[in-house]
């Protein structure tokens, strides 16, 4: 669309950004700022990464920073046919026709350009949400500690409600709260 190609590298693969703005507070998700090359074509971008990862001697960034993984550019992985995972519904909601058509068109474009589109069934989203809430709300005192410094906004009402529900005994959630939530939403 704008003629710029880029690829965000994995954290720990090359030198960190100098002068980048640090994230505020704890960073459990490892959403750290990291720089990557920008180029006018995919070939130029590939050339830049190939050159960077194959540097030898004193130019190699691994020599300067022990946290950088010493990984070479993989020519054999570049020759493999790229597979792209495709699914239409996560199991909670069916896509509207326009979204489904857009995914089908994207799959067609990818297959016409030599990619392999693999249809797969995503994981059970109810179980994913249950595990996610269990992980996020496992230590309420830790969550309360960081939330007390935040200015209360209406966007935090969902978190506050989740905290309250997660503090209820499991039997109460299973037999009282979950049936009510099923009635109020279309989540099975």
mmCIF file of C-alpha atoms in Angstrom:
data_model
loop_
_atom_site.group_PDB
_atom_site.id
_atom_site.type_symbol
_atom_site.label_atom_id
_atom_site.label_comp_id
_atom_site.label_asym_id
_atom_site.label_seq_id
_atom_site.Cartn_x
_atom_site.Cartn_y
_atom_site.Cartn_z
ATOM 1 C CA UNK A 1 0.000 0.000 0.000
ATOM 2 C CA UNK A 2 2.773 2.490 0.861
ATOM 3 C CA UNK A 3 5.738 0.747 -0.802
ATOM 4 C CA UNK A 4 7.635 0.007 2.419
ATOM 5 C CA UNK A 5 8.584 -3.500 3.536
ATOM 6 C CA UNK A 6 9.755 -4.347 7.009
ATOM 7 C CA UNK A 7 10.024 -7.213 9.458
ATOM 8 C CA UNK A 8 10.081 -6.906 13.220
ATOM 9 C CA UNK A 9 12.890 -9.115 14.500
ATOM 10 C CA UNK A 10 12.633 -11.346 17.535
ATOM 11 C CA UNK A 11 13.769 -9.804 20.818
ATOM 12 C CA UNK A 12 17.345 -10.856 21.526
ATOM 13 C CA UNK A 13 18.319 -11.437 17.893
ATOM 14 C CA UNK A 14 20.244 -8.190 17.391
ATOM 15 C CA UNK A 15 21.346 -4.964 19.035
ATOM 16 C CA UNK A 16 18.597 -3.192 21.012
ATOM 17 C CA UNK A 17 17.294 0.205 19.944
ATOM 18 C CA UNK A 18 19.449 3.022 21.210
ATOM 19 C CA UNK A 19 17.503 5.991 22.480
ATOM 20 C CA UNK A 20 14.152 4.220 22.346
ATOM 21 C CA UNK A 21 11.500 5.094 24.858
ATOM 22 C CA UNK A 22 11.363 2.480 27.628
ATOM 23 C CA UNK A 23 8.022 1.019 28.572
ATOM 24 C CA UNK A 24 6.574 2.171 31.878
ATOM 25 C CA UNK A 25 6.059 -0.329 34.676
ATOM 26 C CA UNK A 26 6.511 -4.083 34.609
ATOM 27 C CA UNK A 27 6.814 -5.729 31.222
ATOM 28 C CA UNK A 28 5.520 -9.301 31.620
ATOM 29 C CA UNK A 29 4.602 -9.709 27.952
ATOM 30 C CA UNK A 30 8.095 -8.750 26.706
ATOM 31 C CA UNK A 31 6.635 -6.040 24.481
ATOM 32 C CA UNK A 32 9.954 -4.276 24.186
ATOM 33 C CA UNK A 33 10.767 -1.766 21.473
ATOM 34 C CA UNK A 34 13.071 -3.272 18.866
ATOM 35 C CA UNK A 35 14.246 -1.905 15.553
ATOM 36 C CA UNK A 36 14.297 -3.585 12.191
ATOM 37 C CA UNK A 37 15.180 -2.685 8.629
ATOM 38 C CA UNK A 38 12.803 -0.893 6.272
ATOM 39 C CA UNK A 39 13.222 -1.317 2.533
ATOM 40 C CA UNK A 40 11.547 -0.520 -0.772
ATOM 41 C CA UNK A 41 11.327 -4.181 -1.850
ATOM 42 C CA UNK A 42 11.265 -7.650 -0.273
ATOM 43 C CA UNK A 43 14.564 -8.528 -2.029
ATOM 44 C CA UNK A 44 16.313 -5.530 -0.454
ATOM 45 C CA UNK A 45 14.922 -6.456 2.953
ATOM 46 C CA UNK A 46 16.156 -10.049 2.538
ATOM 47 C CA UNK A 47 19.598 -8.782 1.490
ATOM 48 C CA UNK A 48 19.826 -6.518 4.565
ATOM 49 C CA UNK A 49 18.911 -9.322 6.989
ATOM 50 C CA UNK A 50 21.182 -11.842 5.256
ATOM 51 C CA UNK A 51 24.099 -9.404 5.470
ATOM 52 C CA UNK A 52 23.401 -8.488 9.096
ATOM 53 C CA UNK A 53 23.081 -12.061 10.384
ATOM 54 C CA UNK A 54 26.152 -13.295 8.504
ATOM 55 C CA UNK A 55 28.554 -10.633 9.803
ATOM 56 C CA UNK A 56 31.839 -12.078 11.044
ATOM 57 C CA UNK A 57 34.542 -11.003 13.472
ATOM 58 C CA UNK A 58 34.365 -7.671 15.246
ATOM 59 C CA UNK A 59 31.319 -6.549 13.216
ATOM 60 C CA UNK A 60 29.196 -9.351 14.659
ATOM 61 C CA UNK A 61 26.781 -7.944 17.262
ATOM 62 C CA UNK A 62 27.010 -11.151 19.356
ATOM 63 C CA UNK A 63 30.563 -10.150 20.293
ATOM 64 C CA UNK A 64 29.360 -6.855 21.791
ATOM 65 C CA UNK A 65 26.241 -8.060 23.598
ATOM 66 C CA UNK A 66 26.063 -11.460 25.339
ATOM 67 C CA UNK A 67 22.240 -11.381 25.253
ATOM 68 C CA UNK A 68 22.133 -11.634 21.453
ATOM 69 C CA UNK A 69 21.647 -15.162 20.120
ATOM 70 C CA UNK A 70 24.424 -16.158 17.669
ATOM 71 C CA UNK A 71 22.092 -17.318 14.896
ATOM 72 C CA UNK A 72 23.150 -17.335 11.231
ATOM 73 C CA UNK A 73 20.827 -16.575 8.327
ATOM 74 C CA UNK A 74 19.227 -19.872 7.277
ATOM 75 C CA UNK A 75 19.359 -20.351 3.505
ATOM 76 C CA UNK A 76 17.586 -23.739 3.653
ATOM 77 C CA UNK A 77 14.633 -22.285 5.581
ATOM 78 C CA UNK A 78 14.371 -19.510 2.995
ATOM 79 C CA UNK A 79 13.956 -22.114 0.239
ATOM 80 C CA UNK A 80 11.052 -23.877 1.992
ATOM 81 C CA UNK A 81 7.525 -23.175 0.838
ATOM 82 C CA UNK A 82 5.895 -20.795 3.319
ATOM 83 C CA UNK A 83 2.753 -22.111 5.016
ATOM 84 C CA UNK A 84 0.082 -19.755 6.293
ATOM 85 C CA UNK A 85 -2.558 -20.923 8.783
ATOM 86 C CA UNK A 86 -6.160 -19.999 7.965
ATOM 87 C CA UNK A 87 -9.395 -20.263 9.942
ATOM 88 C CA UNK A 88 -12.756 -18.583 9.585
ATOM 89 C CA UNK A 89 -14.211 -18.783 13.082
ATOM 90 C CA UNK A 90 -12.686 -19.082 16.548
ATOM 91 C CA UNK A 91 -15.735 -20.994 17.752
ATOM 92 C CA UNK A 92 -17.460 -18.178 19.617
ATOM 93 C CA UNK A 93 -18.662 -16.000 16.745
ATOM 94 C CA UNK A 94 -19.190 -16.659 13.051
ATOM 95 C CA UNK A 95 -17.580 -14.097 10.721
ATOM 96 C CA UNK A 96 -19.740 -11.709 8.767
ATOM 97 C CA UNK A 97 -19.832 -12.436 5.009
ATOM 98 C CA UNK A 98 -17.479 -9.552 4.182
ATOM 99 C CA UNK A 99 -14.772 -10.851 6.533
ATOM 100 C CA UNK A 100 -15.156 -14.398 5.240
ATOM 101 C CA UNK A 101 -14.873 -13.163 1.648
ATOM 102 C CA UNK A 102 -11.765 -11.101 2.520
ATOM 103 C CA UNK A 103 -10.077 -14.157 4.080
ATOM 104 C CA UNK A 104 -10.977 -16.282 1.032
ATOM 105 C CA UNK A 105 -9.534 -13.616 -1.294
ATOM 106 C CA UNK A 106 -6.342 -13.414 0.792
ATOM 107 C CA UNK A 107 -5.998 -17.218 0.650
ATOM 108 C CA UNK A 108 -6.434 -17.120 -3.136
ATOM 109 C CA UNK A 109 -3.785 -14.397 -3.526
ATOM 110 C CA UNK A 110 -1.355 -16.280 -1.273
ATOM 111 C CA UNK A 111 -1.801 -19.587 -3.120
ATOM 112 C CA UNK A 112 -1.421 -17.842 -6.496
ATOM 113 C CA UNK A 113 1.925 -16.441 -5.277
ATOM 114 C CA UNK A 114 3.332 -19.798 -4.196
ATOM 115 C CA UNK A 115 2.353 -19.911 -0.532
ATOM 116 C CA UNK A 116 0.579 -22.875 1.026
ATOM 117 C CA UNK A 117 -2.649 -22.068 2.880
ATOM 118 C CA UNK A 118 -3.394 -24.611 5.612
ATOM 119 C CA UNK A 119 -6.871 -24.603 7.126
ATOM 120 C CA UNK A 120 -6.828 -25.420 10.826
ATOM 121 C CA UNK A 121 -9.203 -25.480 13.763
ATOM 122 C CA UNK A 122 -8.200 -22.913 16.411
ATOM 123 C CA UNK A 123 -8.066 -23.972 20.069
ATOM 124 C CA UNK A 124 -11.173 -23.970 22.236
ATOM 125 C CA UNK A 125 -11.534 -20.255 22.997
ATOM 126 C CA UNK A 126 -13.586 -20.824 26.142
ATOM 127 C CA UNK A 127 -10.700 -22.832 27.563
ATOM 128 C CA UNK A 128 -8.188 -20.215 26.372
ATOM 129 C CA UNK A 129 -10.196 -17.445 28.070
ATOM 130 C CA UNK A 130 -10.508 -19.484 31.259
ATOM 131 C CA UNK A 131 -6.751 -20.116 31.348
ATOM 132 C CA UNK A 132 -5.967 -16.488 30.464
ATOM 133 C CA UNK A 133 -8.191 -15.165 33.251
ATOM 134 C CA UNK A 134 -6.690 -17.681 35.647
ATOM 135 C CA UNK A 135 -3.167 -16.541 34.805
ATOM 136 C CA UNK A 136 -3.963 -12.819 34.873
ATOM 137 C CA UNK A 137 -6.001 -13.001 38.058
ATOM 138 C CA UNK A 138 -3.966 -15.697 39.837
ATOM 139 C CA UNK A 139 -2.385 -13.247 42.231
ATOM 140 C CA UNK A 140 -4.973 -10.590 42.957
ATOM 141 C CA UNK A 141 -2.736 -8.797 45.441
ATOM 142 C CA UNK A 142 -0.164 -8.190 42.665
ATOM 143 C CA UNK A 143 -2.898 -6.935 40.330
ATOM 144 C CA UNK A 144 -4.378 -4.730 43.074
ATOM 145 C CA UNK A 145 -0.943 -3.287 43.819
ATOM 146 C CA UNK A 146 -0.453 -2.029 40.261
ATOM 147 C CA UNK A 147 -4.070 -1.002 39.747
ATOM 148 C CA UNK A 148 -4.176 1.250 42.803
ATOM 149 C CA UNK A 149 -1.738 3.635 41.070
ATOM 150 C CA UNK A 150 -3.863 3.859 37.941
ATOM 151 C CA UNK A 151 -6.427 6.580 37.560
ATOM 152 C CA UNK A 152 -9.760 4.809 37.569
ATOM 153 C CA UNK A 153 -11.466 4.883 34.205
ATOM 154 C CA UNK A 154 -14.562 3.246 32.784
ATOM 155 C CA UNK A 155 -12.276 0.984 30.742
ATOM 156 C CA UNK A 156 -11.151 -0.679 33.988
ATOM 157 C CA UNK A 157 -14.673 -1.715 35.010
ATOM 158 C CA UNK A 158 -14.271 -5.022 33.173
ATOM 159 C CA UNK A 159 -11.067 -5.772 35.061
ATOM 160 C CA UNK A 160 -12.689 -4.836 38.371
ATOM 161 C CA UNK A 161 -15.684 -7.050 37.584
ATOM 162 C CA UNK A 162 -13.382 -9.919 36.588
ATOM 163 C CA UNK A 163 -11.470 -9.543 39.846
ATOM 164 C CA UNK A 164 -14.718 -9.709 41.802
ATOM 165 C CA UNK A 165 -15.933 -12.781 39.885
ATOM 166 C CA UNK A 166 -12.584 -14.558 40.217
ATOM 167 C CA UNK A 167 -12.677 -14.040 43.998
ATOM 168 C CA UNK A 168 -15.976 -15.941 44.224
ATOM 169 C CA UNK A 169 -15.773 -19.626 45.134
ATOM 170 C CA UNK A 170 -15.583 -21.925 42.087
ATOM 171 C CA UNK A 171 -18.898 -23.623 42.851
ATOM 172 C CA UNK A 172 -20.683 -20.239 42.896
ATOM 173 C CA UNK A 173 -19.127 -19.268 39.568
ATOM 174 C CA UNK A 174 -20.031 -22.617 38.003
ATOM 175 C CA UNK A 175 -23.667 -22.831 39.123
ATOM 176 C CA UNK A 176 -24.723 -19.166 39.406
ATOM 177 C CA UNK A 177 -22.458 -16.754 37.522
ATOM 178 C CA UNK A 178 -21.736 -18.798 34.369
ATOM 179 C CA UNK A 179 -25.434 -19.490 33.586
ATOM 180 C CA UNK A 180 -26.236 -15.784 34.015
ATOM 181 C CA UNK A 181 -23.341 -14.807 31.721
ATOM 182 C CA UNK A 182 -24.570 -17.309 29.106
ATOM 183 C CA UNK A 183 -27.987 -15.638 29.180
ATOM 184 C CA UNK A 184 -26.512 -12.141 28.820
ATOM 185 C CA UNK A 185 -24.142 -12.989 25.961
ATOM 186 C CA UNK A 186 -24.061 -15.380 23.046
ATOM 187 C CA UNK A 187 -20.980 -17.167 24.371
ATOM 188 C CA UNK A 188 -21.862 -20.863 24.767
#
